[in-house]
Amino acid sequence: MARGKKDMDENDSGLRLDRIKPATNVFFNAWFALLSFIIIVPFIFVIMISISSTKSIAEHGYQLWPSEFSLAAYAYLWGERVTILRSLGVSVIVVVLGTVLALLLNSSLGYVLSRKSYKLRGFLVWLAFIPMIFNGGMVASYVVNANLLHLRNTIWILILPICASPFNIIICRTFFQHTIPDSVVESAVIDGSSQLRIYAQMILPLSKPVLATIALFTAFGYWNDWFFASLYIADKNLLTLQALLNNIQRSIDFIVNNPTLGVSLMAYKASMPSEAVRMAITIIVIVPIAMAYPFFQRYFISGLTIGSVKG
Amino acid sequence: MKTKKRWKKDDTELTLLALPSVVWFVLFLYLPMIGLLIAFKGYRVFAGHGFVYNLIHSDWVGLKNFEFLFKSNNITIFLRNTLGYNAIFIILGMVIPIAFAIMLSMLRNRFASKLYQTIMFFPHFLSWVVVAYFLFAFLSTEKGILNNIIAAFGGERVQWYSQAKYWPFILVFMQVWKTVGYSTVIYLASITAIDGSLYEAAVIDGATKWQQTKYITIPSLTSIAIIMFLLNVGRMFYSDFGLFYQLTQRIPGSLYNVASTLDTYVYAALQGNTPVGMTAAATFFQSVACAVTILIANGIVRKIDPESALI
């Protein structure tokens, strides 16, 4: 289009051509606004259902704008706060312990693998790499976890199986290799520092970006896990929030069958605004994620870029 | 000419540092690999004995478990669904995010682009349990908003959860809904990393925006696209369990044919009383098939473009 004029005003045409036409820009914006809307609308919808009255749901079904509002579902959950808070407690313990452990395991092996002079490096690289290609699968893991390690119905089954990850170890190793010069580590060794000290006092503080990213993805992974709980946990006291939600889906009557209050079963069932309650629990599960999300959003993107560095 | 160096204090310290992670790898990744032997055993539980004793004392049955597995009628359904859905997910998971990433990179307004990314990324942090509730709010036969709309226009309410014909589309749509933001951000990060002088030169030569995309942007994305492709192909025989299991409300009989995959089969078997040997045969097959697929895919990539190969 600007070919003929390119010699005369290349800077100007450069600026103009580098941008898309205003009409295209408007079209793209409209397109992404629509997509964002499709992503957001279920959230709003579920919130609206959770604050609908039982009557409104019974008469009009789920509505984007309920004909009658009610906080009965949340009041009901407040009545069940013992169950909810216990599950919340389990979730928080799992997330915190799991994330700390994940950081230690991933970064320590990642650091060791980044030391080029280490004698067992080749062996350990293979050790970490083989499971990315080949693994034992669900059944063998299940038998080992349940029958050999006896982790069933313990909080450890929710933490240990997913704390380290070959993928995150490679990300750590790549980060250490690219950002921390060998000479720095070597001079520390010459000064008489032990490797443990170098790892704890030099490497970890220098690696905050990569650690933050891994911590966030791991923490969300733990928060969202329901699968391990569904396979291994029968003990009510060890249900995470997601597992509770999953169990409620499995049987809407779960809470009804486990009343913490002394009300008779029938009266209890009748008083339970069940559909709104389900959506209210969903909201309780999502809210912490939604609140944390905007603050950590920049780490996701930077972290994904770190991960894409091949090394 | 390489002289073998002596074992130093450094090596001992690094070994100690690696030890916890190595123990983790052995317990949670390598023991299950040994546990795969169950697939070749008529695994029995001897009262009062542990897993190792049981494994050793169970009879070898050769390939009998595999025979049973591949003779069962449903295995073709599981394989078809697992591979079929994955093929669709891999193709859509490449085309759509690349298109979106290119469009986002062209937006004139940086803030808008960031906002769209943030919103589209968010579903990545939701569990399928939560998403299943979202979907239920739309598809519930009596109360769902979709049926409410249909009914408002005088149509017949659709029994979404028992009509198999809709589910391939619903599953694909929801999978894209949840994963598209994540992949888009990965591709967008690669686009941002492209050397800007390439575009400047193209503009000076009079290239249109479309030509720039075709000859600069897309070729620059092949490397990351190939890595993503290899990672996905390496999981070709695995399925996103929660997607199939949770969204369909635990795979009712009417949806069995369209929503059962190898993983849902294994999960159901672990919860029921199918002999563990046969289930183990299924996961053994998954593991080996995936390892072979990724090695073959990697071999092909290496032939064409050694730089992009994963291994």
Coordinates of C-alpha atoms in Angstrom, one line a residue:
Chain A
M1 CA 0.0 0.0 0.0
A2 CA 2.7 2.4 1.0
R3 CA 5.3 0.8 -1.3
G4 CA 5.4 3.7 -3.7
K5 CA 6.1 6.3 -1.0
K6 CA 8.5 4.3 1.1
D7 CA 11.5 6.3 0.1
M8 CA 9.9 9.6 0.9
D9 CA 8.6 9.1 4.4
E10 CA 9.6 5.7 5.7
N11 CA 9.4 6.7 9.4
D12 CA 5.9 8.0 9.0
S13 CA 4.6 5.0 7.0
G14 CA 6.4 2.8 9.4
L15 CA 4.5 4.1 12.3
R16 CA 1.2 3.9 10.5
L17 CA 1.7 0.5 9.1
D18 CA 2.9 -1.0 12.3
R19 CA -0.6 -0.5 13.7
I20 CA -3.7 -2.2 12.6
K21 CA -6.5 -0.2 11.1
P22 CA -8.9 1.4 13.6
A23 CA -11.8 -0.7 12.3
T24 CA -9.8 -3.9 12.8
N25 CA -8.8 -2.7 16.3
V26 CA -12.4 -2.1 17.2
F27 CA -13.4 -5.5 15.8
F28 CA -10.6 -7.2 17.8
N29 CA -11.6 -5.4 21.0
A30 CA -15.2 -6.3 20.5
W31 CA -14.2 -9.9 20.0
F32 CA -12.1 -10.2 23.1
A33 CA -14.7 -8.3 25.1
L34 CA -17.2 -11.0 24.1
L35 CA -14.8 -13.7 25.0
S36 CA -14.1 -12.1 28.4
F37 CA -17.9 -11.9 28.9
I38 CA -18.2 -15.7 28.2
I39 CA -15.6 -16.4 30.8
I40 CA -17.1 -14.1 33.4
V41 CA -20.8 -14.7 33.0
P42 CA -20.8 -18.1 34.8
F43 CA -19.2 -16.5 37.9
I44 CA -21.9 -13.8 38.1
F45 CA -24.5 -16.4 37.4
V46 CA -23.4 -18.7 40.2
I47 CA -23.2 -15.8 42.6
M48 CA -26.8 -14.8 41.6
I49 CA -28.1 -18.3 42.2
S50 CA -26.4 -18.4 45.6
I51 CA -28.4 -15.3 46.6
S52 CA -31.7 -16.4 45.1
S53 CA -34.5 -17.4 47.5
T54 CA -35.7 -21.0 47.4
K55 CA -39.1 -19.8 46.2
S56 CA -37.5 -17.8 43.3
I57 CA -35.5 -20.9 42.2
A58 CA -38.6 -23.2 42.5
E59 CA -40.8 -20.9 40.5
H60 CA -38.4 -19.4 37.9
G61 CA -35.4 -21.7 37.9
Y62 CA -31.9 -20.1 37.9
Q63 CA -32.0 -16.5 36.9
L64 CA -29.3 -14.0 36.0
W65 CA -31.3 -11.6 38.1
P66 CA -33.3 -13.4 40.7
S67 CA -36.9 -12.4 41.2
E68 CA -36.4 -12.7 45.0
F69 CA -33.1 -12.2 46.8
S70 CA -32.2 -14.1 49.9
L71 CA -29.1 -14.8 51.9
A72 CA -30.6 -18.0 53.3
A73 CA -27.9 -20.1 51.6
Y74 CA -25.1 -18.2 53.4
A75 CA -27.0 -18.3 56.6
Y76 CA -27.3 -22.0 56.2
L77 CA -23.6 -22.4 55.6
W78 CA -22.9 -20.2 58.7
G79 CA -25.0 -22.7 60.6
E80 CA -22.7 -25.4 59.1
R81 CA -19.6 -23.4 59.9
V82 CA -18.0 -26.3 61.8
T83 CA -17.9 -28.4 58.7
I84 CA -17.0 -25.6 56.4
L85 CA -14.3 -24.2 58.7
R86 CA -12.8 -27.6 59.3
S87 CA -12.5 -28.2 55.6
L88 CA -11.1 -24.8 55.1
G89 CA -8.5 -25.6 57.8
V90 CA -7.5 -28.8 56.0
S91 CA -7.3 -27.0 52.7
V92 CA -5.1 -24.3 54.2
I93 CA -2.8 -26.8 55.9
V94 CA -2.4 -28.7 52.7
V95 CA -1.7 -25.6 50.6
V96 CA 0.8 -24.2 53.0
L97 CA 2.7 -27.4 53.9
G98 CA 2.6 -28.6 50.3
T99 CA 3.8 -25.4 48.8
V100 CA 6.7 -25.1 51.3
L101 CA 7.7 -28.7 50.7
A102 CA 7.4 -28.3 46.9
L103 CA 9.7 -25.3 46.9
L104 CA 12.3 -27.1 49.0
L105 CA 12.3 -30.3 46.9
N106 CA 12.1 -28.6 43.5
S107 CA 14.7 -26.0 44.2
S108 CA 17.2 -28.2 46.0
L109 CA 17.3 -30.8 43.3
G110 CA 17.2 -28.0 40.7
Y111 CA 20.3 -26.4 42.3
V112 CA 22.2 -29.7 42.5
L113 CA 21.4 -30.4 38.8
S114 CA 22.7 -27.0 37.9
R115 CA 26.2 -27.7 39.3
K116 CA 28.2 -28.8 36.3
S117 CA 31.1 -30.1 38.4
Y118 CA 29.0 -32.5 40.4
K119 CA 29.9 -36.1 39.9
L120 CA 26.5 -37.6 40.1
R121 CA 24.9 -34.9 37.9
G122 CA 24.4 -37.1 34.9
F123 CA 22.7 -39.9 36.9
L124 CA 20.4 -37.5 38.7
V125 CA 19.4 -35.7 35.5
W126 CA 18.2 -39.1 34.2
L127 CA 16.5 -39.8 37.4
A128 CA 14.5 -36.6 37.1
F129 CA 13.9 -36.9 33.4
I130 CA 12.7 -40.5 32.9
P131 CA 9.4 -39.9 34.7
M132 CA 8.5 -37.2 32.2
I133 CA 8.5 -39.9 29.5
F134 CA 7.4 -43.0 31.4
N135 CA 5.4 -43.4 34.6
G136 CA 3.7 -46.0 36.7
G137 CA 0.2 -44.7 36.1
M138 CA -2.8 -44.5 38.4
V139 CA -3.2 -48.1 39.5
A140 CA 0.4 -48.8 40.5
S141 CA 0.6 -45.4 42.3
Y142 CA -2.6 -46.2 44.0
V143 CA -1.4 -49.6 45.3
V144 CA 2.0 -48.1 46.4
N145 CA 0.4 -45.2 48.2
A146 CA -2.3 -47.2 49.8
N147 CA -0.7 -50.5 50.6
L148 CA 3.0 -49.9 50.8
L149 CA 3.2 -46.3 52.1
H150 CA 0.0 -46.6 54.1
L151 CA -1.0 -43.0 53.3
R152 CA -4.7 -43.6 53.0
N153 CA -6.8 -41.4 55.3
T154 CA -3.8 -39.3 56.3
I155 CA -3.2 -35.7 55.4
W156 CA 0.1 -36.7 53.7
I157 CA -1.7 -38.3 50.7
L158 CA -3.0 -34.9 49.9
I159 CA 0.4 -33.3 50.1
L160 CA 3.2 -35.7 49.2
P161 CA 2.3 -37.2 45.8
I162 CA 2.2 -33.9 44.0
C163 CA 4.8 -31.8 45.8
A164 CA 7.9 -32.3 43.6
S165 CA 7.6 -32.3 39.9
P166 CA 10.2 -33.1 37.2
F167 CA 8.9 -30.2 35.2
N168 CA 9.4 -27.6 38.0
I169 CA 12.8 -29.1 38.8
I170 CA 13.9 -28.5 35.2
I171 CA 12.5 -24.9 35.4
C172 CA 14.5 -24.3 38.6
R173 CA 17.7 -25.7 37.1
T174 CA 17.3 -23.7 33.9
F175 CA 16.8 -20.5 36.0
F176 CA 19.8 -21.1 38.2
Q177 CA 22.0 -21.9 35.2
H178 CA 21.0 -18.7 33.4
T179 CA 20.8 -16.2 36.2
I180 CA 23.5 -17.2 38.7
P181 CA 27.1 -17.1 37.3
D182 CA 29.2 -20.2 38.1
S183 CA 32.0 -18.0 39.3
V184 CA 29.8 -16.7 42.2
V185 CA 29.2 -20.2 43.5
E186 CA 32.8 -21.2 42.9
S187 CA 34.2 -18.3 44.8
A188 CA 31.8 -19.0 47.7
V189 CA 33.2 -22.6 47.7
I190 CA 36.7 -21.3 47.8
D191 CA 35.8 -19.1 50.7
G192 CA 34.8 -22.2 52.6
S193 CA 31.0 -22.1 52.4
S194 CA 29.3 -25.4 52.4
Q195 CA 26.9 -26.2 49.5
L196 CA 23.9 -26.2 51.9
R197 CA 24.9 -22.7 53.0
I198 CA 25.3 -21.5 49.4
Y199 CA 21.9 -23.0 48.5
A200 CA 20.1 -21.5 51.5
Q201 CA 21.8 -18.1 51.7
M202 CA 22.7 -17.3 48.1
I203 CA 20.6 -19.3 45.7
L204 CA 17.2 -19.1 47.3
P205 CA 17.3 -15.3 47.9
L206 CA 18.4 -14.7 44.3
S207 CA 15.7 -16.9 42.9
K208 CA 12.6 -15.2 44.2
P209 CA 10.9 -14.8 40.7
V210 CA 11.1 -18.4 39.8
L211 CA 10.2 -19.6 43.3
A212 CA 7.2 -17.3 43.4
T213 CA 5.9 -18.6 40.2
I214 CA 6.3 -22.3 41.2
A215 CA 4.8 -21.5 44.6
L216 CA 1.7 -20.0 43.0
F217 CA 1.1 -22.7 40.5
T218 CA 1.7 -25.3 43.2
A219 CA -0.6 -23.6 45.8
F220 CA -3.4 -23.4 43.3
G221 CA -2.8 -27.0 42.4
Y222 CA -3.2 -28.0 46.0
W223 CA -6.2 -25.8 46.6
N224 CA -8.0 -27.2 43.6
D225 CA -7.2 -30.9 44.1
W226 CA -10.2 -33.1 44.8
F227 CA -8.9 -36.2 43.0
F228 CA -6.6 -37.5 45.7
A229 CA -9.2 -36.9 48.4
S230 CA -11.8 -38.8 46.4
L231 CA -9.5 -41.8 46.0
Y232 CA -7.9 -42.0 49.4
I233 CA -9.9 -40.0 52.0
A234 CA -12.9 -41.5 53.7
D235 CA -12.4 -39.6 57.0
K236 CA -14.8 -36.7 57.2
N237 CA -12.2 -34.7 59.2
L238 CA -9.7 -34.7 56.4
L239 CA -11.9 -33.4 53.6
T240 CA -10.6 -30.3 51.9
L241 CA -13.1 -27.7 50.6
Q242 CA -12.8 -29.1 47.1
A243 CA -13.4 -32.6 48.4
L244 CA -16.4 -31.3 50.3
L245 CA -17.8 -29.7 47.2
N246 CA -17.1 -32.9 45.3
N247 CA -18.9 -34.9 47.9
I248 CA -21.9 -32.6 47.9
Q249 CA -22.1 -33.1 44.2
R250 CA -21.9 -36.8 44.8
S251 CA -24.7 -36.6 47.2
I252 CA -26.5 -33.4 47.8
D253 CA -27.6 -34.7 51.1
F254 CA -24.1 -35.0 52.4
I255 CA -24.4 -32.2 54.9
V256 CA -28.0 -33.3 55.7
N257 CA -26.7 -36.7 56.6
N258 CA -24.0 -35.3 58.8
P259 CA -25.8 -32.7 60.8
T260 CA -23.7 -30.9 63.3
L261 CA -26.8 -29.4 64.8
G262 CA -29.3 -31.4 66.8
V263 CA -32.3 -30.9 64.4
S264 CA -34.2 -33.9 63.2
L265 CA -33.4 -35.1 59.8
M266 CA -36.7 -34.2 58.1
A267 CA -37.0 -30.7 59.5
Y268 CA -33.4 -30.3 58.5
K269 CA -33.9 -31.4 54.9
A270 CA -36.9 -29.1 54.6
S271 CA -35.0 -26.1 55.9
M272 CA -32.0 -26.6 53.6
P273 CA -32.0 -24.2 50.6
S274 CA -30.0 -26.9 48.8
E275 CA -29.5 -25.5 45.3
A276 CA -28.5 -22.1 46.5
V277 CA -26.3 -23.7 49.1
R278 CA -24.4 -25.7 46.5
M279 CA -23.7 -22.5 44.6
A280 CA -22.8 -20.7 47.8
I281 CA -20.1 -23.3 48.6
T282 CA -18.8 -23.0 45.1
I283 CA -18.5 -19.3 45.7
I284 CA -16.6 -19.9 49.0
V285 CA -14.2 -22.1 47.1
I286 CA -13.6 -19.6 44.3
V287 CA -13.4 -16.4 46.4
P288 CA -9.9 -17.0 47.8
I289 CA -8.6 -17.7 44.2
A290 CA -10.3 -14.7 42.8
M291 CA -8.9 -12.5 45.6
A292 CA -5.3 -13.7 45.3
Y293 CA -5.4 -13.8 41.5
P294 CA -5.0 -10.1 40.6
F295 CA -2.0 -9.7 42.9
F296 CA -0.1 -12.6 41.5
Q297 CA -1.1 -12.2 37.9
R298 CA 2.2 -10.8 36.7
Y299 CA 4.1 -13.8 38.1
F300 CA 2.1 -16.3 36.0
I301 CA 3.2 -14.6 32.8
S302 CA 6.8 -14.1 33.8
G303 CA 6.8 -17.7 35.1
L304 CA 5.5 -19.1 31.8
T305 CA 8.3 -17.3 30.1
I306 CA 10.9 -18.8 32.4
G307 CA 9.5 -22.2 31.7
S308 CA 9.8 -21.8 28.0
V309 CA 13.6 -21.3 28.2
K310 CA 15.1 -24.5 27.0
G311 CA 18.3 -25.6 28.6
Chain B
M1 CA 41.5 -37.4 27.6
K2 CA 39.0 -36.7 30.4
T3 CA 40.7 -37.6 33.6
K4 CA 38.4 -39.0 36.3
K5 CA 38.3 -36.5 39.1
R6 CA 38.3 -37.5 42.8
W7 CA 35.1 -37.4 44.9
K8 CA 35.3 -34.1 46.8
K9 CA 33.6 -32.6 49.8
D10 CA 31.4 -30.6 47.5
D11 CA 30.0 -33.8 45.9
T12 CA 29.1 -35.2 49.3
E13 CA 27.3 -32.0 50.3
L14 CA 25.4 -31.8 47.0
T15 CA 24.4 -35.5 47.3
L16 CA 23.0 -34.7 50.8
L17 CA 21.1 -31.7 49.4
A18 CA 19.6 -33.9 46.6
L19 CA 18.8 -36.7 48.9
P20 CA 15.3 -35.6 50.0
S21 CA 14.1 -35.1 46.4
V22 CA 15.7 -38.4 45.4
V23 CA 13.9 -40.2 48.1
W24 CA 10.7 -38.6 46.9
F25 CA 11.3 -39.7 43.3
V26 CA 11.9 -43.2 44.4
L27 CA 8.8 -43.4 46.6
F28 CA 6.3 -41.7 44.3
L29 CA 7.6 -42.2 40.8
Y30 CA 9.9 -45.2 40.7
L31 CA 8.2 -47.6 43.1
P32 CA 5.0 -47.3 41.0
M33 CA 7.1 -48.3 38.0
I34 CA 8.0 -51.5 39.8
G35 CA 4.4 -51.7 40.8
L36 CA 3.5 -52.0 37.1
L37 CA 4.5 -55.6 37.5
I38 CA 0.9 -56.0 38.9
A39 CA -0.2 -56.0 35.3
F40 CA 1.5 -59.3 34.8
K41 CA 0.4 -60.8 38.0
G42 CA -2.8 -62.2 39.3
Y43 CA -2.5 -59.8 42.2
R44 CA -4.0 -61.2 45.4
V45 CA -4.0 -59.8 48.9
F46 CA -2.8 -62.2 51.6
A47 CA -4.2 -61.4 54.9
G48 CA -1.8 -59.8 57.3
H49 CA 0.9 -59.2 54.7
G50 CA 2.2 -56.1 53.0
F51 CA 2.3 -55.0 49.4
V52 CA 5.7 -56.4 48.6
Y53 CA 4.8 -59.8 50.0
N54 CA 1.6 -59.8 48.1
L55 CA 3.3 -58.8 44.9
I56 CA 6.0 -61.5 45.2
H57 CA 3.6 -64.3 46.1
S58 CA 0.9 -63.5 43.6
D59 CA 1.1 -65.8 40.5
W60 CA 2.5 -64.7 37.2
V61 CA -0.2 -64.7 34.6
G62 CA 1.8 -63.5 31.7
L63 CA -0.3 -61.4 29.3
K64 CA -3.7 -62.7 30.5
N65 CA -4.7 -59.4 32.0
F66 CA -4.0 -57.7 28.7
E67 CA -6.0 -60.4 26.9
F68 CA -9.0 -59.7 29.2
L69 CA -8.6 -56.0 28.7
F70 CA -8.5 -56.1 24.9
K71 CA -11.3 -58.6 24.7
S72 CA -13.7 -56.5 26.6
N73 CA -16.1 -54.7 24.3
N74 CA -15.7 -51.3 25.8
I75 CA -11.9 -50.9 25.3
T76 CA -12.5 -49.6 21.7
I77 CA -14.8 -47.0 23.1
F78 CA -12.3 -45.9 25.7
L79 CA -9.5 -45.8 23.1
R80 CA -11.6 -44.0 20.5
N81 CA -12.7 -41.3 23.0
T82 CA -9.3 -40.9 24.6
L83 CA -7.5 -40.5 21.3
G84 CA -10.3 -38.7 19.5
Y85 CA -10.8 -36.0 22.1
N86 CA -7.1 -35.5 22.5
A87 CA -6.6 -35.1 18.8
I88 CA -9.3 -32.4 18.8
F89 CA -7.9 -30.7 21.9
I90 CA -4.4 -30.7 20.5
I91 CA -5.5 -29.1 17.2
L92 CA -7.8 -26.6 18.7
G93 CA -5.3 -26.0 21.5
M94 CA -2.8 -24.9 19.0
V95 CA -4.9 -23.0 16.3
I96 CA -7.2 -21.0 18.6
P97 CA -4.5 -19.7 21.1
I98 CA -2.1 -18.8 18.3
A99 CA -4.9 -16.8 16.6
F100 CA -5.9 -15.1 19.8
A101 CA -2.3 -14.4 20.8
I102 CA -1.6 -12.7 17.4
M103 CA -4.8 -10.7 17.7
L104 CA -4.0 -9.6 21.3
S105 CA -0.5 -8.6 20.2
M106 CA -1.9 -6.3 17.6
L107 CA -4.3 -4.4 19.9
R108 CA -3.6 -0.8 20.2
N109 CA -4.5 -0.5 23.8
R110 CA -2.0 -2.2 26.1
F111 CA -4.2 -2.0 29.1
A112 CA -7.1 -3.7 27.3
S113 CA -4.8 -6.5 26.1
K114 CA -3.6 -7.1 29.7
L115 CA -7.2 -7.1 30.9
Y116 CA -8.4 -9.6 28.4
Q117 CA -5.4 -11.9 29.2
T118 CA -6.1 -11.7 32.9
I119 CA -9.7 -12.6 32.5
M120 CA -9.1 -15.4 30.0
F121 CA -6.3 -17.0 32.1
F122 CA -8.5 -17.2 35.2
P123 CA -10.4 -20.5 34.4
H124 CA -7.0 -22.2 34.5
F125 CA -7.1 -21.9 38.3
L126 CA -10.5 -23.4 38.7
S127 CA -11.0 -27.1 39.4
W128 CA -13.3 -29.2 37.2
V129 CA -15.5 -29.7 40.3
V130 CA -16.2 -25.9 40.3
V131 CA -16.6 -25.8 36.5
A132 CA -19.1 -28.6 36.7
Y133 CA -21.3 -26.5 39.0
F134 CA -21.0 -23.6 36.5
L135 CA -22.1 -25.9 33.7
F136 CA -25.0 -27.3 35.8
A137 CA -26.3 -23.8 36.2
F138 CA -26.7 -23.6 32.5
L139 CA -27.7 -27.2 31.6
S140 CA -30.0 -28.2 34.5
T141 CA -33.1 -29.6 32.9
E142 CA -35.6 -28.0 35.2
K143 CA -33.8 -24.8 36.3
G144 CA -30.9 -24.2 33.9
I145 CA -30.8 -20.9 32.1
L146 CA -30.5 -22.6 28.7
N147 CA -33.7 -24.5 29.1
N148 CA -35.3 -21.4 30.6
I149 CA -34.5 -19.5 27.4
I150 CA -35.7 -22.4 25.2
A151 CA -38.9 -22.5 27.2
A152 CA -39.4 -18.8 27.0
F153 CA -39.3 -19.1 23.2
G154 CA -41.9 -21.9 23.4
G155 CA -39.4 -24.7 22.8
E156 CA -39.2 -28.1 24.5
R157 CA -36.9 -28.4 27.5
V158 CA -33.8 -30.5 26.6
Q159 CA -32.5 -33.3 29.0
W160 CA -28.9 -32.2 28.5
Y161 CA -27.5 -34.7 30.9
S162 CA -29.0 -37.7 29.1
Q163 CA -28.6 -36.8 25.5
A164 CA -25.3 -38.2 24.2
K165 CA -25.3 -36.3 20.9
Y166 CA -24.6 -32.9 22.5
W167 CA -21.7 -33.9 24.7
P168 CA -18.8 -34.1 22.2
F169 CA -19.5 -30.4 21.6
I170 CA -20.1 -29.5 25.2
L171 CA -16.9 -31.3 26.3
V172 CA -14.8 -29.7 23.6
F173 CA -16.3 -26.2 24.3
M174 CA -15.6 -26.5 28.0
Q175 CA -12.1 -27.8 27.5
V176 CA -11.3 -24.8 25.3
W177 CA -13.1 -22.4 27.7
K178 CA -10.8 -23.5 30.5
T179 CA -7.5 -23.9 28.7
V180 CA -7.5 -21.2 26.0
G181 CA -6.3 -18.4 28.2
Y182 CA -3.3 -20.3 29.5
S183 CA -2.1 -21.3 26.1
T184 CA -2.8 -17.9 24.6
V185 CA -0.5 -16.3 27.3
I186 CA 2.3 -18.7 26.5
Y187 CA 2.1 -17.9 22.7
L188 CA 1.8 -14.2 23.4
A189 CA 5.0 -14.3 25.5
S190 CA 6.8 -15.8 22.5
I191 CA 5.4 -13.1 20.2
T192 CA 6.6 -10.4 22.6
A193 CA 10.0 -11.9 22.5
I194 CA 10.3 -11.6 18.7
D195 CA 12.9 -9.1 17.6
G196 CA 11.1 -5.9 16.7
S197 CA 13.6 -5.0 14.0
L198 CA 12.2 -7.8 11.9
Y199 CA 8.8 -6.0 11.7
E200 CA 10.5 -2.6 11.1
A201 CA 12.3 -4.1 8.1
A202 CA 9.1 -5.7 6.9
V203 CA 7.2 -2.4 7.2
I204 CA 10.0 -0.6 5.2
D205 CA 9.6 -3.2 2.5
G206 CA 5.9 -2.5 2.4
A207 CA 4.6 -5.6 4.0
T208 CA 1.0 -5.5 5.1
K209 CA 0.0 -6.6 8.6
W210 CA -1.2 -9.8 7.3
Q211 CA 2.1 -10.5 5.5
Q212 CA 4.0 -9.7 8.7
T213 CA 1.9 -12.2 10.5
K214 CA 2.4 -14.8 7.9
Y215 CA 6.1 -14.4 7.3
I216 CA 7.4 -13.3 10.7
T217 CA 5.0 -14.0 13.6
I218 CA 3.8 -17.5 12.7
P219 CA 7.3 -18.8 11.7
S220 CA 8.6 -17.5 15.0
L221 CA 6.1 -19.5 16.9
T222 CA 6.8 -22.9 15.4
S223 CA 9.5 -23.7 18.0
I224 CA 7.2 -23.2 21.0
A225 CA 4.3 -24.7 19.2
I226 CA 6.3 -27.9 18.6
I227 CA 7.3 -28.1 22.2
M228 CA 3.7 -27.8 23.3
F229 CA 2.7 -30.3 20.6
L230 CA 5.3 -32.8 21.9
L231 CA 4.2 -32.4 25.5
N232 CA 0.5 -33.0 24.5
V233 CA 1.2 -35.9 22.2
G234 CA 3.1 -37.5 25.1
R235 CA -0.1 -37.5 27.0
M236 CA -2.2 -38.7 24.1
F237 CA -3.4 -41.8 25.9
Y238 CA -4.2 -39.9 29.1
S239 CA -7.3 -37.8 29.5
D240 CA -8.2 -34.9 31.6
F241 CA -10.1 -37.0 34.1
G242 CA -12.1 -34.3 35.8
L243 CA -13.3 -32.9 32.4
F244 CA -15.1 -36.1 31.5
Y245 CA -16.1 -37.2 35.0
Q246 CA -17.2 -34.0 36.7
L247 CA -18.8 -32.1 33.8
T248 CA -21.1 -35.1 32.9
Q249 CA -22.1 -35.5 36.5
R250 CA -20.1 -38.7 37.0
I251 CA -20.8 -40.1 33.5
P252 CA -24.4 -41.4 33.7
G253 CA -25.2 -44.5 31.6
S254 CA -26.7 -42.5 28.8
L255 CA -23.4 -40.6 28.3
Y256 CA -21.1 -43.7 28.8
N257 CA -20.3 -44.0 25.1
V258 CA -19.3 -40.4 24.5
A259 CA -17.6 -39.6 27.8
S260 CA -15.7 -42.7 28.9
T261 CA -12.0 -42.7 28.5
L262 CA -9.2 -44.9 29.7
D263 CA -8.9 -42.8 32.9
T264 CA -12.5 -42.8 33.8
Y265 CA -12.5 -46.6 33.3
V266 CA -9.5 -47.0 35.6
Y267 CA -11.0 -44.7 38.2
A268 CA -14.3 -46.6 38.2
A269 CA -12.5 -49.9 38.4
L270 CA -10.4 -48.7 41.4
Q271 CA -13.6 -47.7 43.2
G272 CA -15.4 -50.9 42.3
N273 CA -14.2 -54.5 42.5
T274 CA -12.6 -55.1 39.1
P275 CA -9.5 -57.3 39.6
V276 CA -6.6 -54.9 40.0
G277 CA -4.5 -56.8 37.5
M278 CA -6.7 -55.9 34.6
T279 CA -6.9 -52.2 35.6
A280 CA -3.1 -52.3 36.0
A281 CA -2.9 -53.7 32.5
A282 CA -4.8 -50.7 31.2
T283 CA -2.5 -48.2 32.9
F284 CA 0.6 -50.2 31.8
F285 CA -0.7 -49.9 28.3
Q286 CA -1.2 -46.1 28.7
S287 CA 2.3 -45.6 30.1
V288 CA 4.0 -47.6 27.4
A289 CA 1.9 -46.2 24.6
C290 CA 2.6 -42.6 25.7
A291 CA 6.3 -43.2 26.1
V292 CA 6.4 -44.7 22.6
T293 CA 4.3 -41.9 21.1
I294 CA 6.5 -39.2 22.5
L295 CA 9.7 -40.9 21.4
I296 CA 8.4 -41.3 17.9
A297 CA 7.0 -37.8 17.7
N298 CA 10.3 -36.5 19.1
G299 CA 12.2 -38.6 16.5
I300 CA 10.2 -37.1 13.7
V301 CA 10.7 -33.6 14.9
R302 CA 14.4 -34.2 15.3
K303 CA 14.6 -35.4 11.7
I304 CA 12.9 -32.2 10.4
D305 CA 14.3 -29.6 12.9
P306 CA 16.8 -30.9 15.4
E307 CA 16.7 -27.5 17.3
S308 CA 13.0 -28.0 18.3
A309 CA 13.3 -31.6 19.5
L310 CA 12.6 -32.1 23.2
I311 CA 15.1 -34.8 23.9

